[in-house]
Amino acid sequence: MFNSKIIGLGKYLPENIVTNADLEKIMETSDAWIQERTGIKERRHIVKGDGNSTSVMGVKAAKIAIERAGLTPNDIDFILFATLSPDYYFPGSGVLVQESLAIPDCPAMDIRMQCSGFVYALATADQFIKTGMYKNVLVIGSEYHSGGLDMTTRGRNISVIFGDGAGAAVLTRTENSNEGILCSHLHSEGKYAEELSLIGPNTGRWVPEILSANNPDDISYYPYMNGQFVFKNAVVRFSEVIHKGLVTAGWKKEDIGMLIPHQANLRIAQFVQKKFGLSDDQVYNNIERYGNTTAASIPIALTEAWEEGKVVQGTKVVLAAFGSGFTWGSVMIQW
Ligand code: UT7
């Protein structure tokens, strides 16, 4: 049995910055409300026609991660692509990455676990590496939210939060059982599937049916979130799954070198920080600049923490996520 470790990280954010003041011009909201409730100051949105898509952003992040790993695309044995906003309904975005990187017939699999997508993808990569089936695995989290949000007052509780972007990691095998991913914990609770969801179109109601109904009240093609309910579940599940990780890894909370929570809401991250009694240096947040980029938020934040020298050899890294499904999970990494 091998361990898996991250040897390359990359990120890509679209250049177009959308500030809270920009949103004030198109819907009834305020910079004060957004900052107080979420911590967000600005986010990135793709400009239609700029050539970006979910897979294109993923490829840009992946190329940086592969180069930093000292590898070439042909060294990649397996691609895992986490997103809730794939380029197409089918096929998944992973195969588009495989084609763009010109990796001949390498397997590519999409992970549809929303905000927990990157954590699920890392845990999946780890299992394939542990068994020896694959050596180098490329894991991408990428989201293009802005094209599908209701940018009117009606959709403001969601549309001010989400942003576009991508992050990527390259994992490889190590024979040192004390380094790399030490453990992961994954959970889901489907009874709350519709509390944070986009349910239309679906296979029981295809696009032509929605369009022909011509019902302006049918906004099932926009994301829906029961915000307070999601918030209350998030703070409980984040805490539980981080605690489980600490117990399995045999770490104490003071051992944590860097906690990177999924960037859902600064208030959630602050709640978790307080609950575990962590200092500001032990928690990484960048939601103020990018909003919530769902499956991309952890790899973007991890990349930035590494670029800033806050994650170095020896750092005990905790990744934790909660989101639509509900799904949640944690990964403990001995860097
Ligand atoms: O990433 C996946 C996981 N996601 C999360 O964990 C998100 C969890 N939930 C949250 O972060 C918060 O619930 C939100 C940030 C989404 C909302 O904050 P809240 O404090 O729960 O506000 P609320 O939904 O209870 O709304 C309070 C008020 C309402 O007005 P009334 O009914 O009190 O008059 C909303 O209509 O704020 C209003 N409101 C807004 N006002 C200005 C909702 N969105 C906005 C907005 N600007 N953008």
mmCIF file of C-alpha atoms and ligand atoms in Angstrom:
data_model
loop_
_atom_site.group_PDB
_atom_site.id
_atom_site.type_symbol
_atom_site.label_atom_id
_atom_site.label_comp_id
_atom_site.label_asym_id
_atom_site.label_seq_id
_atom_site.Cartn_x
_atom_site.Cartn_y
_atom_site.Cartn_z
ATOM 1 C CA MET A 1 0.000 0.000 0.000
ATOM 2 C CA PHE A 2 1.218 3.458 -0.917
ATOM 3 C CA ASN A 3 0.344 6.883 0.450
ATOM 4 C CA SER A 4 -0.541 9.719 -1.904
ATOM 5 C CA LYS A 5 0.858 13.235 -1.679
ATOM 6 C CA ILE A 6 0.259 16.501 -3.482
ATOM 7 C CA ILE A 7 3.290 17.570 -5.539
ATOM 8 C CA GLY A 8 1.802 20.382 -7.639
ATOM 9 C CA LEU A 9 -0.894 23.024 -7.209
ATOM 10 C CA GLY A 10 -2.391 25.596 -9.577
ATOM 11 C CA LYS A 11 -5.283 28.009 -9.836
ATOM 12 C CA TYR A 12 -7.036 30.134 -12.419
ATOM 13 C CA LEU A 13 -9.429 33.019 -11.792
ATOM 14 C CA PRO A 14 -11.126 34.944 -14.603
ATOM 15 C CA GLU A 15 -9.805 38.512 -14.851
ATOM 16 C CA ASN A 16 -13.225 40.182 -14.607
ATOM 17 C CA ILE A 17 -13.779 41.400 -11.017
ATOM 18 C CA VAL A 18 -17.378 42.017 -9.894
ATOM 19 C CA THR A 19 -17.518 44.090 -6.702
ATOM 20 C CA ASN A 20 -20.420 44.407 -4.296
ATOM 21 C CA ALA A 21 -20.861 47.948 -5.641
ATOM 22 C CA ASP A 22 -21.294 46.482 -9.141
ATOM 23 C CA LEU A 23 -24.089 44.246 -7.810
ATOM 24 C CA GLU A 24 -25.786 47.203 -6.093
ATOM 25 C CA LYS A 25 -26.344 48.625 -9.586
ATOM 26 C CA ILE A 26 -28.297 45.628 -10.858
ATOM 27 C CA MET A 27 -30.253 44.392 -7.819
ATOM 28 C CA GLU A 28 -31.496 45.520 -4.426
ATOM 29 C CA THR A 29 -28.529 44.646 -2.248
ATOM 30 C CA SER A 30 -25.779 46.466 -0.415
ATOM 31 C CA ASP A 31 -22.074 46.125 0.183
ATOM 32 C CA ALA A 32 -22.821 46.283 3.915
ATOM 33 C CA TRP A 33 -25.327 43.379 3.788
ATOM 34 C CA ILE A 34 -23.042 41.165 1.705
ATOM 35 C CA GLN A 35 -19.940 41.814 3.814
ATOM 36 C CA GLU A 36 -21.736 41.456 7.135
ATOM 37 C CA ARG A 37 -23.540 38.202 6.209
ATOM 38 C CA THR A 38 -20.840 36.523 4.084
ATOM 39 C CA GLY A 39 -17.516 38.384 4.254
ATOM 40 C CA ILE A 40 -17.438 38.709 0.463
ATOM 41 C CA LYS A 41 -16.121 41.939 -1.110
ATOM 42 C CA GLU A 42 -15.745 40.815 -4.710
ATOM 43 C CA ARG A 43 -15.849 37.760 -6.917
ATOM 44 C CA ARG A 44 -14.742 36.836 -10.462
ATOM 45 C CA HIS A 45 -17.169 36.329 -13.315
ATOM 46 C CA ILE A 46 -16.382 34.968 -16.753
ATOM 47 C CA VAL A 47 -17.196 37.475 -19.489
ATOM 48 C CA LYS A 48 -19.237 35.678 -22.123
ATOM 49 C CA GLY A 49 -17.106 35.188 -25.215
ATOM 50 C CA ASP A 50 -13.742 35.425 -23.400
ATOM 51 C CA GLY A 51 -13.017 31.802 -24.261
ATOM 52 C CA ASN A 52 -13.387 30.493 -20.723
ATOM 53 C CA SER A 53 -15.585 27.595 -19.668
ATOM 54 C CA THR A 54 -15.533 25.199 -16.736
ATOM 55 C CA SER A 55 -13.109 22.832 -18.475
ATOM 56 C CA VAL A 56 -11.008 25.642 -20.006
ATOM 57 C CA MET A 57 -10.448 27.188 -16.562
ATOM 58 C CA GLY A 58 -9.681 23.709 -15.211
ATOM 59 C CA VAL A 59 -7.069 23.160 -17.913
ATOM 60 C CA LYS A 60 -5.408 26.502 -17.106
ATOM 61 C CA ALA A 61 -5.135 25.570 -13.419
ATOM 62 C CA ALA A 62 -4.050 22.013 -14.291
ATOM 63 C CA LYS A 63 -1.191 23.127 -16.553
ATOM 64 C CA ILE A 64 0.300 25.153 -13.688
ATOM 65 C CA ALA A 65 -0.118 22.257 -11.238
ATOM 66 C CA ILE A 66 1.475 19.749 -13.647
ATOM 67 C CA GLU A 67 4.422 22.046 -14.336
ATOM 68 C CA ARG A 68 4.971 22.696 -10.630
ATOM 69 C CA ALA A 69 4.898 18.931 -10.060
ATOM 70 C CA GLY A 70 7.779 18.653 -12.522
ATOM 71 C CA LEU A 71 5.681 16.445 -14.772
ATOM 72 C CA THR A 72 4.215 16.666 -18.272
ATOM 73 C CA PRO A 73 0.577 15.903 -19.164
ATOM 74 C CA ASN A 74 1.620 12.499 -20.485
ATOM 75 C CA ASP A 75 2.711 11.503 -16.969
ATOM 76 C CA ILE A 76 -0.908 11.797 -15.743
ATOM 77 C CA ASP A 77 -2.585 8.395 -15.305
ATOM 78 C CA PHE A 78 -6.045 9.517 -14.191
ATOM 79 C CA ILE A 79 -8.095 12.741 -14.210
ATOM 80 C CA LEU A 80 -10.746 13.549 -11.606
ATOM 81 C CA PHE A 81 -12.861 16.609 -12.336
ATOM 82 C CA ALA A 82 -15.064 18.010 -9.556
ATOM 83 C CA THR A 83 -17.806 20.442 -10.583
ATOM 84 C CA LEU A 84 -21.505 21.218 -10.305
ATOM 85 C CA SER A 85 -21.378 23.370 -13.444
ATOM 86 C CA PRO A 86 -20.010 21.091 -16.174
ATOM 87 C CA ASP A 87 -19.587 22.334 -19.734
ATOM 88 C CA TYR A 88 -22.245 19.884 -20.914
ATOM 89 C CA TYR A 89 -25.096 17.939 -19.346
ATOM 90 C CA PHE A 90 -23.071 15.016 -20.700
ATOM 91 C CA PRO A 91 -20.286 14.034 -21.206
ATOM 92 C CA GLY A 92 -18.435 15.259 -18.144
ATOM 93 C CA SER A 93 -15.770 17.976 -18.203
ATOM 94 C CA GLY A 94 -12.956 15.537 -17.358
ATOM 95 C CA VAL A 95 -12.853 14.171 -20.891
ATOM 96 C CA LEU A 96 -12.607 17.713 -22.268
ATOM 97 C CA VAL A 97 -9.561 18.282 -20.065
ATOM 98 C CA GLN A 98 -8.061 15.015 -21.250
ATOM 99 C CA GLU A 99 -8.519 16.117 -24.871
ATOM 100 C CA SER A 100 -7.127 19.637 -24.218
ATOM 101 C CA LEU A 101 -4.069 18.249 -22.476
ATOM 102 C CA ALA A 102 -3.705 15.687 -25.304
ATOM 103 C CA ILE A 103 -3.283 12.757 -22.921
ATOM 104 C CA PRO A 104 -4.044 9.677 -25.027
ATOM 105 C CA ASP A 105 -6.965 7.579 -23.638
ATOM 106 C CA CYS A 106 -6.248 8.428 -19.998
ATOM 107 C CA PRO A 107 -9.348 7.735 -17.848
ATOM 108 C CA ALA A 108 -11.231 10.882 -16.832
ATOM 109 C CA MET A 109 -14.029 10.892 -14.289
ATOM 110 C CA ASP A 110 -16.328 13.673 -13.114
ATOM 111 C CA ILE A 111 -17.216 13.988 -9.433
ATOM 112 C CA ARG A 112 -20.631 15.548 -8.834
ATOM 113 C CA MET A 113 -20.448 16.420 -5.147
ATOM 114 C CA GLN A 114 -20.878 20.199 -5.273
ATOM 115 C CA CYS A 115 -19.034 22.094 -2.508
ATOM 116 C CA SER A 116 -17.564 18.825 -1.221
ATOM 117 C CA GLY A 117 -16.394 17.871 -4.717
ATOM 118 C CA PHE A 118 -12.697 18.530 -4.252
ATOM 119 C CA VAL A 119 -12.570 16.677 -0.931
ATOM 120 C CA TYR A 120 -14.398 13.703 -2.489
ATOM 121 C CA ALA A 121 -12.057 13.828 -5.502
ATOM 122 C CA LEU A 122 -8.921 13.869 -3.332
ATOM 123 C CA ALA A 123 -10.224 10.938 -1.309
ATOM 124 C CA THR A 124 -10.964 9.058 -4.548
ATOM 125 C CA ALA A 125 -7.528 9.820 -5.999
ATOM 126 C CA ASP A 126 -5.960 8.631 -2.749
ATOM 127 C CA GLN A 127 -7.687 5.251 -2.991
ATOM 128 C CA PHE A 128 -6.531 4.657 -6.581
ATOM 129 C CA ILE A 129 -2.966 5.607 -5.634
ATOM 130 C CA LYS A 130 -2.981 3.535 -2.416
ATOM 131 C CA THR A 131 -3.860 0.359 -4.278
ATOM 132 C CA GLY A 132 -1.145 0.988 -6.867
ATOM 133 C CA MET A 133 -3.603 1.227 -9.766
ATOM 134 C CA TYR A 134 -2.495 4.753 -10.734
ATOM 135 C CA LYS A 135 0.669 6.688 -9.927
ATOM 136 C CA ASN A 136 -0.011 10.306 -10.917
ATOM 137 C CA VAL A 137 -3.540 11.666 -10.569
ATOM 138 C CA LEU A 138 -4.723 15.119 -11.655
ATOM 139 C CA VAL A 139 -7.553 16.471 -9.501
ATOM 140 C CA ILE A 140 -9.413 19.583 -10.644
ATOM 141 C CA GLY A 141 -12.183 21.656 -9.070
ATOM 142 C CA SER A 142 -13.713 24.196 -11.434
ATOM 143 C CA GLU A 143 -16.928 26.183 -11.543
ATOM 144 C CA TYR A 144 -18.597 28.561 -13.968
ATOM 145 C CA HIS A 145 -21.506 29.794 -11.869
ATOM 146 C CA SER A 146 -22.102 33.293 -13.151
ATOM 147 C CA GLY A 147 -23.744 32.313 -16.445
ATOM 148 C CA GLY A 148 -26.498 30.450 -14.594
ATOM 149 C CA LEU A 149 -27.368 32.786 -11.731
ATOM 150 C CA ASP A 150 -30.487 34.908 -11.350
ATOM 151 C CA MET A 151 -28.816 38.335 -11.307
ATOM 152 C CA THR A 152 -31.976 40.133 -10.224
ATOM 153 C CA THR A 153 -33.282 40.980 -6.746
ATOM 154 C CA ARG A 154 -35.260 37.720 -6.861
ATOM 155 C CA GLY A 155 -32.039 35.681 -6.838
ATOM 156 C CA ARG A 156 -29.927 37.909 -4.598
ATOM 157 C CA ASN A 157 -29.552 35.506 -1.667
ATOM 158 C CA ILE A 158 -27.592 33.202 -4.002
ATOM 159 C CA SER A 159 -26.196 35.347 -6.789
ATOM 160 C CA VAL A 160 -24.131 37.656 -4.569
ATOM 161 C CA ILE A 161 -22.338 34.651 -3.073
ATOM 162 C CA PHE A 162 -21.089 32.558 -5.975
ATOM 163 C CA GLY A 163 -18.065 33.199 -8.171
ATOM 164 C CA ASP A 164 -16.159 31.515 -10.992
ATOM 165 C CA GLY A 165 -12.705 29.929 -10.882
ATOM 166 C CA ALA A 166 -10.631 26.755 -10.871
ATOM 167 C CA GLY A 167 -7.963 25.015 -8.844
ATOM 168 C CA ALA A 168 -5.963 21.849 -9.461
ATOM 169 C CA ALA A 169 -3.650 19.445 -7.678
ATOM 170 C CA VAL A 170 -1.343 16.686 -8.895
ATOM 171 C CA LEU A 171 -0.995 13.706 -6.574
ATOM 172 C CA THR A 172 1.625 11.012 -6.744
ATOM 173 C CA ARG A 173 2.509 7.923 -4.756
ATOM 174 C CA THR A 174 4.947 7.844 -1.865
ATOM 175 C CA GLU A 175 6.276 4.887 0.062
ATOM 176 C CA ASN A 176 6.548 7.013 3.217
ATOM 177 C CA SER A 177 3.406 6.156 5.202
ATOM 178 C CA ASN A 178 3.892 9.205 7.435
ATOM 179 C CA GLU A 179 3.417 11.789 4.677
ATOM 180 C CA GLY A 180 0.676 12.834 2.306
ATOM 181 C CA ILE A 181 -3.011 12.048 2.809
ATOM 182 C CA LEU A 182 -3.308 10.300 6.170
ATOM 183 C CA CYS A 183 -7.082 9.861 6.167
ATOM 184 C CA SER A 184 -10.313 11.110 4.681
ATOM 185 C CA HIS A 185 -13.912 11.051 5.908
ATOM 186 C CA LEU A 186 -16.842 11.417 3.498
ATOM 187 C CA HIS A 187 -20.567 11.757 4.238
ATOM 188 C CA SER A 188 -23.865 12.535 2.582
ATOM 189 C CA GLU A 189 -27.470 12.977 3.649
ATOM 190 C CA GLY A 190 -29.806 12.880 0.664
ATOM 191 C CA LYS A 191 -32.939 13.724 2.616
ATOM 192 C CA TYR A 192 -31.843 17.352 2.311
ATOM 193 C CA ALA A 193 -31.124 17.175 -1.429
ATOM 194 C CA GLU A 194 -33.522 19.977 -2.321
ATOM 195 C CA GLU A 195 -32.427 22.412 0.407
ATOM 196 C CA LEU A 196 -29.568 23.505 -1.852
ATOM 197 C CA SER A 197 -30.210 22.453 -5.400
ATOM 198 C CA LEU A 198 -30.876 23.189 -9.023
ATOM 199 C CA ILE A 199 -33.625 20.787 -9.999
ATOM 200 C CA GLY A 200 -34.628 21.820 -13.492
ATOM 201 C CA PRO A 201 -34.181 20.709 -16.163
ATOM 202 C CA ASN A 202 -34.129 17.092 -15.129
ATOM 203 C CA THR A 203 -34.791 13.788 -16.805
ATOM 204 C CA GLY A 204 -38.469 13.940 -15.838
ATOM 205 C CA ARG A 205 -38.813 17.433 -17.265
ATOM 206 C CA TRP A 206 -36.539 18.236 -20.186
ATOM 207 C CA VAL A 207 -35.853 21.749 -21.469
ATOM 208 C CA PRO A 208 -38.559 21.722 -24.198
ATOM 209 C CA GLU A 209 -41.205 20.986 -21.553
ATOM 210 C CA ILE A 210 -40.027 23.852 -19.336
ATOM 211 C CA LEU A 211 -39.839 26.259 -22.263
ATOM 212 C CA SER A 212 -43.209 25.271 -23.752
ATOM 213 C CA ALA A 213 -44.924 25.768 -20.366
ATOM 214 C CA ASN A 214 -43.853 29.430 -20.672
ATOM 215 C CA ASN A 215 -44.352 29.921 -16.928
ATOM 216 C CA PRO A 216 -42.426 32.937 -15.600
ATOM 217 C CA ASP A 217 -42.774 31.606 -12.033
ATOM 218 C CA ASP A 218 -40.929 28.410 -12.925
ATOM 219 C CA ILE A 219 -37.394 29.287 -11.908
ATOM 220 C CA SER A 220 -36.305 25.716 -11.234
ATOM 221 C CA TYR A 221 -33.381 26.256 -13.603
ATOM 222 C CA TYR A 222 -31.841 28.656 -11.061
ATOM 223 C CA PRO A 223 -30.092 27.408 -7.929
ATOM 224 C CA TYR A 224 -32.189 27.397 -4.753
ATOM 225 C CA MET A 225 -30.805 27.579 -1.218
ATOM 226 C CA ASN A 226 -32.553 27.455 2.135
ATOM 227 C CA GLY A 227 -29.765 29.636 3.518
ATOM 228 C CA GLN A 228 -30.343 29.506 7.263
ATOM 229 C CA PHE A 229 -31.009 25.754 7.239
ATOM 230 C CA VAL A 230 -27.846 25.128 5.211
ATOM 231 C CA PHE A 231 -25.883 27.396 7.554
ATOM 232 C CA LYS A 232 -27.056 25.568 10.674
ATOM 233 C CA ASN A 233 -26.188 22.163 9.219
ATOM 234 C CA ALA A 234 -22.859 23.402 7.876
ATOM 235 C CA VAL A 235 -21.459 24.526 11.217
ATOM 236 C CA VAL A 236 -22.380 21.188 12.842
ATOM 237 C CA ARG A 237 -21.051 18.984 10.044
ATOM 238 C CA PHE A 238 -17.828 20.972 9.555
ATOM 239 C CA SER A 239 -17.056 20.568 13.250
ATOM 240 C CA GLU A 240 -17.918 16.855 13.326
ATOM 241 C CA VAL A 241 -15.908 15.887 10.300
ATOM 242 C CA ILE A 242 -12.831 17.888 11.328
ATOM 243 C CA HIS A 243 -13.001 16.236 14.748
ATOM 244 C CA LYS A 244 -13.201 12.785 13.113
ATOM 245 C CA GLY A 245 -10.147 13.584 11.010
ATOM 246 C CA LEU A 246 -8.162 14.749 14.024
ATOM 247 C CA VAL A 247 -8.996 11.551 15.926
ATOM 248 C CA THR A 248 -8.082 9.249 13.012
ATOM 249 C CA ALA A 249 -4.851 11.119 12.230
ATOM 250 C CA GLY A 250 -3.948 11.236 15.916
ATOM 251 C CA TRP A 251 -3.583 15.020 15.820
ATOM 252 C CA LYS A 252 -4.548 17.545 18.454
ATOM 253 C CA LYS A 253 -6.217 20.779 17.386
ATOM 254 C CA GLU A 254 -3.080 22.711 18.292
ATOM 255 C CA ASP A 255 -1.163 20.538 15.801
ATOM 256 C CA ILE A 256 -3.177 21.981 12.897
ATOM 257 C CA GLY A 257 -0.810 24.021 10.734
ATOM 258 C CA MET A 258 -3.445 25.111 8.250
ATOM 259 C CA LEU A 259 -7.191 24.530 8.145
ATOM 260 C CA ILE A 260 -8.633 25.269 4.735
ATOM 261 C CA PRO A 261 -12.407 25.201 4.978
ATOM 262 C CA HIS A 262 -14.555 25.288 1.859
ATOM 263 C CA GLN A 263 -15.185 28.995 1.330
ATOM 264 C CA ALA A 264 -18.972 29.034 1.801
ATOM 265 C CA ASN A 265 -19.331 31.962 4.154
ATOM 266 C CA LEU A 266 -16.745 33.732 6.323
ATOM 267 C CA ARG A 267 -19.127 33.454 9.279
ATOM 268 C CA ILE A 268 -19.114 29.658 8.991
ATOM 269 C CA ALA A 269 -15.308 29.579 8.865
ATOM 270 C CA GLN A 270 -15.103 31.896 11.878
ATOM 271 C CA PHE A 271 -17.552 29.719 13.814
ATOM 272 C CA VAL A 272 -15.411 26.641 13.144
ATOM 273 C CA GLN A 273 -12.201 28.514 13.999
ATOM 274 C CA LYS A 274 -13.672 29.598 17.332
ATOM 275 C CA LYS A 275 -15.060 26.149 18.089
ATOM 276 C CA PHE A 276 -11.597 24.577 17.739
ATOM 277 C CA GLY A 277 -9.860 27.540 19.370
ATOM 278 C CA LEU A 278 -7.606 28.128 16.350
ATOM 279 C CA SER A 279 -5.552 31.285 15.772
ATOM 280 C CA ASP A 280 -5.911 33.381 12.611
ATOM 281 C CA ASP A 281 -2.610 31.882 11.384
ATOM 282 C CA GLN A 282 -4.111 28.384 11.483
ATOM 283 C CA VAL A 283 -7.040 29.105 9.129
ATOM 284 C CA TYR A 284 -6.941 30.234 5.501
ATOM 285 C CA ASN A 285 -9.765 32.304 4.030
ATOM 286 C CA ASN A 286 -9.980 34.113 0.705
ATOM 287 C CA ILE A 287 -13.763 34.315 0.287
ATOM 288 C CA GLU A 288 -13.576 38.108 0.432
ATOM 289 C CA ARG A 289 -11.860 38.101 -2.997
ATOM 290 C CA TYR A 290 -13.528 35.210 -4.812
ATOM 291 C CA GLY A 291 -16.871 34.479 -3.175
ATOM 292 C CA ASN A 292 -17.955 30.855 -3.014
ATOM 293 C CA THR A 293 -16.476 28.921 -5.939
ATOM 294 C CA THR A 294 -17.941 25.587 -4.774
ATOM 295 C CA ALA A 295 -15.675 22.672 -5.845
ATOM 296 C CA ALA A 296 -12.926 25.142 -6.790
ATOM 297 C CA SER A 297 -12.755 26.939 -3.452
ATOM 298 C CA ILE A 298 -10.482 24.530 -1.569
ATOM 299 C CA PRO A 299 -7.924 24.003 -4.366
ATOM 300 C CA ILE A 300 -7.781 27.763 -5.024
ATOM 301 C CA ALA A 301 -7.272 28.485 -1.313
ATOM 302 C CA LEU A 302 -4.766 25.621 -0.903
ATOM 303 C CA THR A 303 -2.792 26.904 -3.895
ATOM 304 C CA GLU A 304 -2.709 30.430 -2.455
ATOM 305 C CA ALA A 305 -1.719 29.209 1.013
ATOM 306 C CA TRP A 306 1.121 27.203 -0.562
ATOM 307 C CA GLU A 307 2.179 30.146 -2.774
ATOM 308 C CA GLU A 308 2.305 32.374 0.327
ATOM 309 C CA GLY A 309 4.559 29.898 2.136
ATOM 310 C CA LYS A 310 1.872 29.023 4.679
ATOM 311 C CA VAL A 311 1.875 25.354 3.683
ATOM 312 C CA VAL A 312 5.398 23.888 3.678
ATOM 313 C CA GLN A 313 6.983 20.512 4.251
ATOM 314 C CA GLY A 314 5.880 19.327 7.683
ATOM 315 C CA THR A 315 2.658 21.384 7.837
ATOM 316 C CA LYS A 316 -0.375 19.485 9.066
ATOM 317 C CA VAL A 317 -3.138 20.512 6.658
ATOM 318 C CA VAL A 318 -6.852 19.997 7.250
ATOM 319 C CA LEU A 319 -9.288 20.349 4.347
ATOM 320 C CA ALA A 320 -13.006 20.348 5.163
ATOM 321 C CA ALA A 321 -16.140 20.934 3.126
ATOM 322 C CA PHE A 322 -19.912 20.985 3.385
ATOM 323 C CA GLY A 323 -22.492 21.591 0.692
ATOM 324 C CA SER A 324 -25.375 20.557 -1.474
ATOM 325 C CA GLY A 325 -26.536 16.970 -1.097
ATOM 326 C CA PHE A 326 -26.031 17.469 1.755
ATOM 327 C CA THR A 327 -22.479 16.247 1.440
ATOM 328 C CA TRP A 328 -19.501 16.856 3.654
ATOM 329 C CA GLY A 329 -16.005 15.555 4.271
ATOM 330 C CA SER A 330 -12.478 16.158 5.464
ATOM 331 C CA VAL A 331 -8.980 15.202 4.386
ATOM 332 C CA MET A 332 -5.924 15.330 6.652
ATOM 333 C CA ILE A 333 -2.607 15.877 4.883
ATOM 334 C CA GLN A 334 0.871 15.676 6.373
ATOM 335 C CA TRP A 335 2.698 17.976 3.920
HETATM 336 O O1 UT7 B 1 -21.432 26.417 -0.245
HETATM 337 C C1 UT7 B 1 -22.451 25.552 0.127
HETATM 338 C C2 UT7 B 1 -22.887 25.781 1.482
HETATM 339 N N1 UT7 B 1 -23.519 27.066 1.597
HETATM 340 C C3 UT7 B 1 -23.611 27.646 2.748
HETATM 341 O O2 UT7 B 1 -23.110 27.116 3.713
HETATM 342 C C4 UT7 B 1 -24.383 28.923 2.879
HETATM 343 C C5 UT7 B 1 -25.154 28.959 4.156
HETATM 344 N N2 UT7 B 1 -26.042 30.090 4.319
HETATM 345 C C6 UT7 B 1 -25.586 31.379 4.382
HETATM 346 O O3 UT7 B 1 -24.410 31.629 4.215
HETATM 347 C C7 UT7 B 1 -26.577 32.451 4.725
HETATM 348 O O4 UT7 B 1 -27.807 31.869 5.085
HETATM 349 C C8 UT7 B 1 -26.809 33.494 3.595
HETATM 350 C C9 UT7 B 1 -25.563 34.350 3.433
HETATM 351 C C10 UT7 B 1 -27.123 32.788 2.305
HETATM 352 C C11 UT7 B 1 -27.969 34.412 3.958
HETATM 353 O O5 UT7 B 1 -27.714 35.048 5.186
HETATM 354 P P1 UT7 B 1 -28.839 35.046 6.325
HETATM 355 O O6 UT7 B 1 -28.296 35.800 7.440
HETATM 356 O O7 UT7 B 1 -29.216 33.610 6.585
HETATM 357 O O8 UT7 B 1 -30.015 35.861 5.669
HETATM 358 P P2 UT7 B 1 -31.511 35.407 5.346
HETATM 359 O O9 UT7 B 1 -31.547 34.464 4.196
HETATM 360 O O10 UT7 B 1 -32.171 34.994 6.615
HETATM 361 O O11 UT7 B 1 -32.150 36.777 4.891
HETATM 362 C C12 UT7 B 1 -32.250 37.889 5.788
HETATM 363 C C13 UT7 B 1 -32.815 39.061 5.030
HETATM 364 C C14 UT7 B 1 -34.093 38.730 4.256
HETATM 365 O O12 UT7 B 1 -34.934 39.869 4.315
HETATM 366 P P3 UT7 B 1 -36.152 39.929 5.354
HETATM 367 O O13 UT7 B 1 -37.035 38.748 5.021
HETATM 368 O O14 UT7 B 1 -35.528 39.823 6.702
HETATM 369 O O15 UT7 B 1 -36.757 41.253 5.073
HETATM 370 C C15 UT7 B 1 -33.605 38.554 2.837
HETATM 371 O O16 UT7 B 1 -34.601 38.832 1.875
HETATM 372 O O17 UT7 B 1 -31.865 39.509 4.043
HETATM 373 C C16 UT7 B 1 -32.501 39.577 2.755
HETATM 374 N N3 UT7 B 1 -31.510 39.296 1.736
HETATM 375 C C17 UT7 B 1 -30.718 40.226 1.204
HETATM 376 N N4 UT7 B 1 -30.639 41.567 1.420
HETATM 377 C C18 UT7 B 1 -29.702 42.244 0.719
HETATM 378 C C19 UT7 B 1 -31.195 38.087 1.194
HETATM 379 N N5 UT7 B 1 -30.185 38.254 0.300
HETATM 380 C C20 UT7 B 1 -29.884 39.574 0.293
HETATM 381 C C21 UT7 B 1 -28.934 40.339 -0.409
HETATM 382 N N6 UT7 B 1 -28.888 41.667 -0.168
HETATM 383 N N7 UT7 B 1 -28.069 39.795 -1.298
#
